[in-house]
Amino acid sequence: MKLDSNIPYKIYLTEEELPRAWYNVRADMINKPAPLLNPETHKPMTAEELSVVFCDELVAQELNETDREIPIPDDIRDFYKMYRPAPLVRAYCLEEKLQTPAKIYYKFEGNNTSGSHKLNSAIAQAHYAKKQGLKGVTTETGAGQWGTALSMACSYYGLDCKVFMVKCSYEQKPFRREVMRTYGASVTPSPSMETKVGRAILKEHPGTAGSLGCAISEAVEVATGLDGYRYVLGSVLNQVMLHQSIIGLETKTAMDKYNIVPDIIIGCAGGGSNLGGLIAPFMGEKLRGERDYQFIAVEPKSCPSLTRGVYAYDYCDTGAVCPLAKMYTLGSNFIPSASHAGGLRYHGMSSTLSQLYADGYMEARSVEQTKVFEAAEYFARIEGILPAPESSHAIRVAIDEALKCKETGEEKTILFGLTGTGYFDMYAYEKFHNGIMNDYIPSDEELQASFARLPKVEE
Amino acid sequence: MKLDSNIPYKIYLTEEELPRAWYNVRADMINKPAPLLNPETHKPMTAEELSVVFCDELVAQELNETDREIPIPDDIRDFYKMYRPAPLVRAYCLEEKLQTPAKIYYKFEGNNTSGSHKLNSAIAQAHYAKKQGLKGVTTETGAGQWGTALSMACSYYGLDCKVFMVKCSYEQKPFRREVMRTYGASVTPSPSMETKVGRAILKEHPGTAGSLGCAISEAVEVATGLDGYRYVLGSVLNQVMLHQSIIGLETKTAMDKYNIVPDIIIGCAGGGSNLGGLIAPFMGEKLRGERDYQFIAVEPKSCPSLTRGVYAYDYCDTGAVCPLAKMYTLGSNFIPSASHAGGLRYHGMSSTLSQLYADGYMEARSVEQTKVFEAAEYFARIEGILPAPESSHAIRVAIDEALKCKETGEEKTILFGLTGTGYFDMYAYEKFHNGIMNDYIPSDEELQASFARLPKVEE
């Protein structure tokens, strides 16, 4: 292994260097993301309307398009110190194995029990819920990373935590459920008989394996029906992008310290929380015209909202109880094939990232899951870390770009987000090892049929 | 949370500060650990005899009682940089929750995909196997941490890796097996029909769930029967204690930097690899009369080799193909109750630690597993990290000691080893949550019957 004596294998910031404020990329956007709309009136949601569903301070963050910096409360910053700053790793072994002139870095967010970056926003949302004097929060989880993160955060603050877990994940990942129970959360498979929405869906589709959109509807219904509860969401929202900016801020501080400038920044994209967080401060420089970067969002071919979706107002959930959001979407009724493993299965995409993508500030690519797992196993064997299927989408494209550099001889600096570990995804790895993992690519007809059911919204 | 402004939440050394040599505690022992004996002649094993089973350089390390420092080859040190230095964490949240005047620190070894400290020795053993030009290695694994670590190390060096996994673990932990497969290892449930020893055991006990001692015999049989293969072991041996001294060396460097002196050092003890590694440099100071420390080995009440075993020569494995070792032992036929979850189930104990214990340099305690899981869950909720059942033995005693300080008002500094994470132990956590976990304490009669079968060795 050829180590560069100037750059350590892992760059750790000190706790003092941990950022003191989140960065709000919307402040630097000329075209702001489109506002959330009331699903009945189609008028922009007011703070008052939003505060029925979300904590007050999170509503303020959701609507704040002007403040570039939002201070991180000391209490959250102290919690961050339990697992942050997260290391920025130079992929020396991978570079050597690929024989590429490219320099590859990854920001590793998996060194905490939730196993991913989701904890960055979970602790913030739990903090504000506690500050508001709430009893608890509700949420949905798919692959289980967000539910785990939230259960940890709620346990820390002594809040009740009710998680609706997409039924197929609940059954395939009993150990994820058990981790959440360790942290005191209650976990209900969705759709359930506990909500009106759940009962209606079960009546219409008795054998359904559930979907994120349906679990969101159930969680919102419970939160709005209980005294002292609010709903929290682990991706898509502007507030989540804000909290996740900690990823990019740390990365940029670490890179600046060693005079490293990335040419390409790559992140997997489901709802956009990791990608939005990783690129935030770099995107800020690009928006302000200070420096150019190539940003690549990577999504599954089986759920290709940016690469094949439409940019339109859509429901955030199946039950249509949430506000409408303008985003790249496959339609709120779109459910990725059962053969799709792991997360990144949301039908839409963060409004902020959607606007940036529409304005040409970033690119998007979609990849087949067998190619993703090939990259995952390759990476595990070379760099040691067994990656989450989600993160492996970014690994796939990082390797592809490094191989391009090998052909052209370019010494590009590639940065990607390694959002988490795959320890609770071995069921999918097993399918891959046994050669029974399939790729699924939705047909144009399937997508057109889904688009036809989008709500009609006049802008 | 009350952070001490002088001491960060996590103390990370730089990669430059990573130790350049392992520390060999035997060099400072007046009473050296008793030599391994040939199981047939009962004479000390020669290097030549040992090299049939083990790699040459590891044999040299096994027999080396004089060199205080053994340089860490650059190649191993570079691999260490992929996941080390490991953080020394100040358990601020735990201290606050316990309202104890004690200061609590833990050295966290779980930030790597093997999930434990086992990788420290696995990479060293794989390195020497590669250097010797071997094709591959064989080993056994119980809870699966060692097998995972070795499969990662072998994958890095392109060595074949054959793992015999105790059958009950193989069945209860399919995902551990799948991680090993991700790294290219072959995993066979033990006892198997692939070896003479396995076939004999299956004939005598057709429904057996297997044991570590039996899996060791199978792995040794395969290694000695194949050209270009050697056997490697993840604990008990002197060479393993040596490699694991990296844990204690890093800890001591970090503590010295901040002028922290531990009063009590606590580690869980199965074969002794973690405990021996953690305490090594501190024990060196005690042996040389430079400073006194209280060392506490913590073992399960269901497998209490130090607290209830005898100090005698015994077989290391069930099939009696390995050398005899003098150690605290429950008898090589002792198998902990099926109700025992997690590792720490070896019948014996490192010869080095056994000698130190016999000479009064350290204490030992045994704890019930329900009390261990109580501590594990408590710790997870407060400190965030979901601990391995093994590590939680140390947590249990660290909490007990901190509570004693609360009573007495003493401001002791407590250090314990957090050897790994429990992500693949959720089956056991589930039993605990569902209230169906039992404690098992072997009866005196059971132990006496086992002691009666010890080999007769004249010393």
PDB file of C-alpha atoms in Angstrom, chain B residues 260-420:
ATOM      1  CA  ILE B 260      -4.820  10.190  33.277  1.00  0.00           C
ATOM      2  CA  VAL B 261      -3.885   7.270  35.534  1.00  0.00           C
ATOM      3  CA  PRO B 262      -6.397   4.453  35.876  1.00  0.00           C
ATOM      4  CA  ASP B 263      -6.953   2.937  39.300  1.00  0.00           C
ATOM      5  CA  ILE B 264      -8.918  -0.059  38.073  1.00  0.00           C
ATOM      6  CA  ILE B 265      -8.588  -1.805  34.699  1.00  0.00           C
ATOM      7  CA  ILE B 266     -11.371  -4.176  33.725  1.00  0.00           C
ATOM      8  CA  GLY B 267     -11.654  -6.595  30.832  1.00  0.00           C
ATOM      9  CA  CYS B 268     -13.836  -9.519  29.881  1.00  0.00           C
ATOM     10  CA  ALA B 269     -11.981 -12.814  29.732  1.00  0.00           C
ATOM     11  CA  GLY B 270     -12.712 -15.840  27.583  1.00  0.00           C
ATOM     12  CA  GLY B 271      -9.353 -17.064  26.306  1.00  0.00           C
ATOM     13  CA  GLY B 272      -7.818 -13.788  27.485  1.00  0.00           C
ATOM     14  CA  SER B 273      -6.886 -11.996  24.243  1.00  0.00           C
ATOM     15  CA  ASN B 274      -8.622  -8.723  24.974  1.00  0.00           C
ATOM     16  CA  LEU B 275      -7.835  -8.594  28.661  1.00  0.00           C
ATOM     17  CA  GLY B 276      -4.205  -9.566  28.109  1.00  0.00           C
ATOM     18  CA  GLY B 277      -3.859  -6.927  25.411  1.00  0.00           C
ATOM     19  CA  LEU B 278      -5.535  -4.135  27.332  1.00  0.00           C
ATOM     20  CA  ILE B 279      -3.618  -4.586  30.552  1.00  0.00           C
ATOM     21  CA  ALA B 280      -0.225  -5.467  29.012  1.00  0.00           C
ATOM     22  CA  PRO B 281       1.754  -2.216  29.420  1.00  0.00           C
ATOM     23  CA  PHE B 282       0.078  -1.418  32.731  1.00  0.00           C
ATOM     24  CA  MET B 283       0.883  -4.914  33.997  1.00  0.00           C
ATOM     25  CA  GLY B 284       4.452  -4.310  32.841  1.00  0.00           C
ATOM     26  CA  GLU B 285       4.677  -1.318  35.161  1.00  0.00           C
ATOM     27  CA  LYS B 286       3.219  -3.349  38.009  1.00  0.00           C
ATOM     28  CA  LEU B 287       5.617  -6.247  37.375  1.00  0.00           C
ATOM     29  CA  ARG B 288       8.556  -3.852  37.322  1.00  0.00           C
ATOM     30  CA  GLY B 289       7.315  -2.274  40.559  1.00  0.00           C
ATOM     31  CA  GLU B 290       6.828   1.129  38.967  1.00  0.00           C
ATOM     32  CA  ARG B 291       3.152   1.600  39.659  1.00  0.00           C
ATOM     33  CA  ASP B 292       0.270  -0.390  41.093  1.00  0.00           C
ATOM     34  CA  TYR B 293      -3.042  -1.005  39.365  1.00  0.00           C
ATOM     35  CA  GLN B 294      -6.081  -3.124  40.205  1.00  0.00           C
ATOM     36  CA  PHE B 295      -6.811  -5.524  37.335  1.00  0.00           C
ATOM     37  CA  ILE B 296     -10.155  -7.324  37.131  1.00  0.00           C
ATOM     38  CA  ALA B 297     -10.883 -10.180  34.745  1.00  0.00           C
ATOM     39  CA  VAL B 298     -14.613 -10.696  34.218  1.00  0.00           C
ATOM     40  CA  GLU B 299     -15.975 -14.027  33.076  1.00  0.00           C
ATOM     41  CA  PRO B 300     -19.426 -15.587  32.741  1.00  0.00           C
ATOM     42  CA  LYS B 301     -20.773 -17.514  35.720  1.00  0.00           C
ATOM     43  CA  SER B 302     -21.626 -20.240  33.207  1.00  0.00           C
ATOM     44  CA  CYS B 303     -17.973 -20.650  32.157  1.00  0.00           C
ATOM     45  CA  PRO B 304     -15.889 -19.571  35.178  1.00  0.00           C
ATOM     46  CA  SER B 305     -12.384 -20.832  34.399  1.00  0.00           C
ATOM     47  CA  LEU B 306     -10.472 -18.347  36.599  1.00  0.00           C
ATOM     48  CA  THR B 307     -12.925 -18.174  39.472  1.00  0.00           C
ATOM     49  CA  ARG B 308     -13.799 -21.870  39.725  1.00  0.00           C
ATOM     50  CA  GLY B 309     -11.315 -23.726  37.523  1.00  0.00           C
ATOM     51  CA  VAL B 310      -8.099 -25.472  38.538  1.00  0.00           C
ATOM     52  CA  TYR B 311      -4.588 -24.400  37.552  1.00  0.00           C
ATOM     53  CA  ALA B 312      -3.298 -27.439  35.716  1.00  0.00           C
ATOM     54  CA  TYR B 313      -2.053 -28.799  32.415  1.00  0.00           C
ATOM     55  CA  ASP B 314      -4.960 -29.524  30.112  1.00  0.00           C
ATOM     56  CA  TYR B 315      -5.751 -30.139  26.474  1.00  0.00           C
ATOM     57  CA  CYS B 316      -6.487 -27.017  24.448  1.00  0.00           C
ATOM     58  CA  ASP B 317      -9.015 -28.892  22.317  1.00  0.00           C
ATOM     59  CA  THR B 318     -11.510 -31.727  22.559  1.00  0.00           C
ATOM     60  CA  GLY B 319      -9.713 -34.031  20.169  1.00  0.00           C
ATOM     61  CA  ALA B 320      -6.406 -33.649  22.069  1.00  0.00           C
ATOM     62  CA  VAL B 321      -4.471 -32.921  18.870  1.00  0.00           C
ATOM     63  CA  CYS B 322      -3.069 -29.645  20.238  1.00  0.00           C
ATOM     64  CA  PRO B 323      -0.257 -29.182  22.759  1.00  0.00           C
ATOM     65  CA  LEU B 324      -1.038 -29.276  26.462  1.00  0.00           C
ATOM     66  CA  ALA B 325      -1.145 -25.901  28.183  1.00  0.00           C
ATOM     67  CA  LYS B 326      -0.936 -25.085  31.863  1.00  0.00           C
ATOM     68  CA  MET B 327      -3.846 -22.826  32.614  1.00  0.00           C
ATOM     69  CA  TYR B 328      -6.898 -22.236  34.722  1.00  0.00           C
ATOM     70  CA  THR B 329      -9.296 -24.703  33.204  1.00  0.00           C
ATOM     71  CA  LEU B 330     -12.701 -26.249  33.643  1.00  0.00           C
ATOM     72  CA  GLY B 331     -11.502 -29.336  31.769  1.00  0.00           C
ATOM     73  CA  SER B 332     -11.360 -29.690  28.014  1.00  0.00           C
ATOM     74  CA  ASN B 333     -14.630 -31.629  28.031  1.00  0.00           C
ATOM     75  CA  PHE B 334     -16.510 -28.843  29.765  1.00  0.00           C
ATOM     76  CA  ILE B 335     -19.093 -27.246  27.477  1.00  0.00           C
ATOM     77  CA  PRO B 336     -21.053 -24.268  28.774  1.00  0.00           C
ATOM     78  CA  SER B 337     -24.830 -24.679  28.933  1.00  0.00           C
ATOM     79  CA  ALA B 338     -26.731 -24.074  25.685  1.00  0.00           C
ATOM     80  CA  SER B 339     -28.477 -21.215  27.491  1.00  0.00           C
ATOM     81  CA  HIS B 340     -25.215 -19.245  27.467  1.00  0.00           C
ATOM     82  CA  ALA B 341     -25.268 -16.511  24.795  1.00  0.00           C
ATOM     83  CA  GLY B 342     -22.218 -14.974  23.153  1.00  0.00           C
ATOM     84  CA  GLY B 343     -18.572 -15.903  23.425  1.00  0.00           C
ATOM     85  CA  LEU B 344     -16.279 -16.291  26.467  1.00  0.00           C
ATOM     86  CA  ARG B 345     -17.084 -19.982  26.355  1.00  0.00           C
ATOM     87  CA  TYR B 346     -13.589 -21.456  26.192  1.00  0.00           C
ATOM     88  CA  HIS B 347     -12.829 -24.000  28.907  1.00  0.00           C
ATOM     89  CA  GLY B 348      -9.342 -22.637  29.601  1.00  0.00           C
ATOM     90  CA  MET B 349      -7.440 -19.370  29.830  1.00  0.00           C
ATOM     91  CA  SER B 350      -4.237 -17.883  28.428  1.00  0.00           C
ATOM     92  CA  SER B 351      -1.175 -19.371  30.135  1.00  0.00           C
ATOM     93  CA  THR B 352       0.261 -15.905  30.611  1.00  0.00           C
ATOM     94  CA  LEU B 353      -2.826 -14.572  32.334  1.00  0.00           C
ATOM     95  CA  SER B 354      -3.160 -17.783  34.317  1.00  0.00           C
ATOM     96  CA  GLN B 355       0.343 -17.344  35.704  1.00  0.00           C
ATOM     97  CA  LEU B 356      -0.270 -13.685  36.535  1.00  0.00           C
ATOM     98  CA  TYR B 357      -3.507 -14.634  38.278  1.00  0.00           C
ATOM     99  CA  ALA B 358      -1.827 -17.443  40.183  1.00  0.00           C
ATOM    100  CA  ASP B 359       0.851 -14.998  41.303  1.00  0.00           C
ATOM    101  CA  GLY B 360      -1.750 -12.544  42.587  1.00  0.00           C
ATOM    102  CA  TYR B 361      -1.225  -9.790  40.037  1.00  0.00           C
ATOM    103  CA  MET B 362      -4.888  -9.670  39.076  1.00  0.00           C
ATOM    104  CA  GLU B 363      -8.365 -10.514  40.340  1.00  0.00           C
ATOM    105  CA  ALA B 364     -11.260 -12.278  38.686  1.00  0.00           C
ATOM    106  CA  ARG B 365     -15.027 -12.045  38.996  1.00  0.00           C
ATOM    107  CA  SER B 366     -17.848 -13.933  37.384  1.00  0.00           C
ATOM    108  CA  VAL B 367     -21.247 -12.475  36.479  1.00  0.00           C
ATOM    109  CA  GLU B 368     -24.672 -13.857  35.458  1.00  0.00           C
ATOM    110  CA  GLN B 369     -25.655 -13.225  31.874  1.00  0.00           C
ATOM    111  CA  THR B 370     -28.987 -11.575  32.680  1.00  0.00           C
ATOM    112  CA  LYS B 371     -27.045  -9.023  34.740  1.00  0.00           C
ATOM    113  CA  VAL B 372     -24.686  -8.648  31.794  1.00  0.00           C
ATOM    114  CA  PHE B 373     -27.486  -7.918  29.333  1.00  0.00           C
ATOM    115  CA  GLU B 374     -29.053  -5.461  31.778  1.00  0.00           C
ATOM    116  CA  ALA B 375     -25.752  -3.602  31.767  1.00  0.00           C
ATOM    117  CA  ALA B 376     -25.527  -3.911  27.977  1.00  0.00           C
ATOM    118  CA  GLU B 377     -28.910  -2.342  27.353  1.00  0.00           C
ATOM    119  CA  TYR B 378     -28.327   0.351  29.973  1.00  0.00           C
ATOM    120  CA  PHE B 379     -25.008   1.217  28.351  1.00  0.00           C
ATOM    121  CA  ALA B 380     -26.462   1.235  24.818  1.00  0.00           C
ATOM    122  CA  ARG B 381     -29.166   3.703  25.793  1.00  0.00           C
ATOM    123  CA  ILE B 382     -26.755   6.022  27.555  1.00  0.00           C
ATOM    124  CA  GLU B 383     -23.516   5.825  25.587  1.00  0.00           C
ATOM    125  CA  GLY B 384     -25.061   5.050  22.204  1.00  0.00           C
ATOM    126  CA  ILE B 385     -22.955   2.024  21.341  1.00  0.00           C
ATOM    127  CA  LEU B 386     -24.716  -1.353  21.308  1.00  0.00           C
ATOM    128  CA  PRO B 387     -22.106  -3.594  22.949  1.00  0.00           C
ATOM    129  CA  ALA B 388     -21.226  -7.226  22.280  1.00  0.00           C
ATOM    130  CA  PRO B 389     -22.357  -9.627  25.011  1.00  0.00           C
ATOM    131  CA  GLU B 390     -18.685 -10.389  25.693  1.00  0.00           C
ATOM    132  CA  SER B 391     -17.754  -6.728  26.213  1.00  0.00           C
ATOM    133  CA  SER B 392     -20.804  -6.255  28.398  1.00  0.00           C
ATOM    134  CA  HIS B 393     -19.211  -8.398  31.093  1.00  0.00           C
ATOM    135  CA  ALA B 394     -16.669  -5.629  31.546  1.00  0.00           C
ATOM    136  CA  ILE B 395     -19.395  -2.975  31.424  1.00  0.00           C
ATOM    137  CA  ARG B 396     -21.244  -4.780  34.207  1.00  0.00           C
ATOM    138  CA  VAL B 397     -18.269  -4.682  36.554  1.00  0.00           C
ATOM    139  CA  ALA B 398     -17.301  -1.133  35.546  1.00  0.00           C
ATOM    140  CA  ILE B 399     -20.802   0.015  36.512  1.00  0.00           C
ATOM    141  CA  ASP B 400     -20.622  -1.947  39.775  1.00  0.00           C
ATOM    142  CA  GLU B 401     -17.297  -0.326  40.632  1.00  0.00           C
ATOM    143  CA  ALA B 402     -18.597   3.142  39.718  1.00  0.00           C
ATOM    144  CA  LEU B 403     -21.584   2.594  42.010  1.00  0.00           C
ATOM    145  CA  LYS B 404     -19.232   1.583  44.828  1.00  0.00           C
ATOM    146  CA  CYS B 405     -17.454   4.913  44.319  1.00  0.00           C
ATOM    147  CA  LYS B 406     -20.813   6.634  44.606  1.00  0.00           C
ATOM    148  CA  GLU B 407     -21.256   5.045  48.023  1.00  0.00           C
ATOM    149  CA  THR B 408     -17.756   5.738  49.259  1.00  0.00           C
ATOM    150  CA  GLY B 409     -17.309   9.068  47.502  1.00  0.00           C
ATOM    151  CA  GLU B 410     -14.024   7.911  45.984  1.00  0.00           C
ATOM    152  CA  GLU B 411     -13.050   9.551  42.675  1.00  0.00           C
ATOM    153  CA  LYS B 412     -11.482   6.482  41.156  1.00  0.00           C
ATOM    154  CA  THR B 413     -10.525   6.338  37.506  1.00  0.00           C
ATOM    155  CA  ILE B 414     -11.973   3.225  35.912  1.00  0.00           C
ATOM    156  CA  LEU B 415     -10.819   1.927  32.544  1.00  0.00           C
ATOM    157  CA  PHE B 416     -12.486  -0.938  30.736  1.00  0.00           C
ATOM    158  CA  GLY B 417     -12.182  -2.624  27.387  1.00  0.00           C
ATOM    159  CA  LEU B 418     -15.185  -2.302  25.090  1.00  0.00           C
ATOM    160  CA  THR B 419     -14.071  -5.073  22.807  1.00  0.00           C
ATOM    161  CA  GLY B 420     -16.824  -4.954  20.246  1.00  0.00           C
TER     162      GLY B 420
END
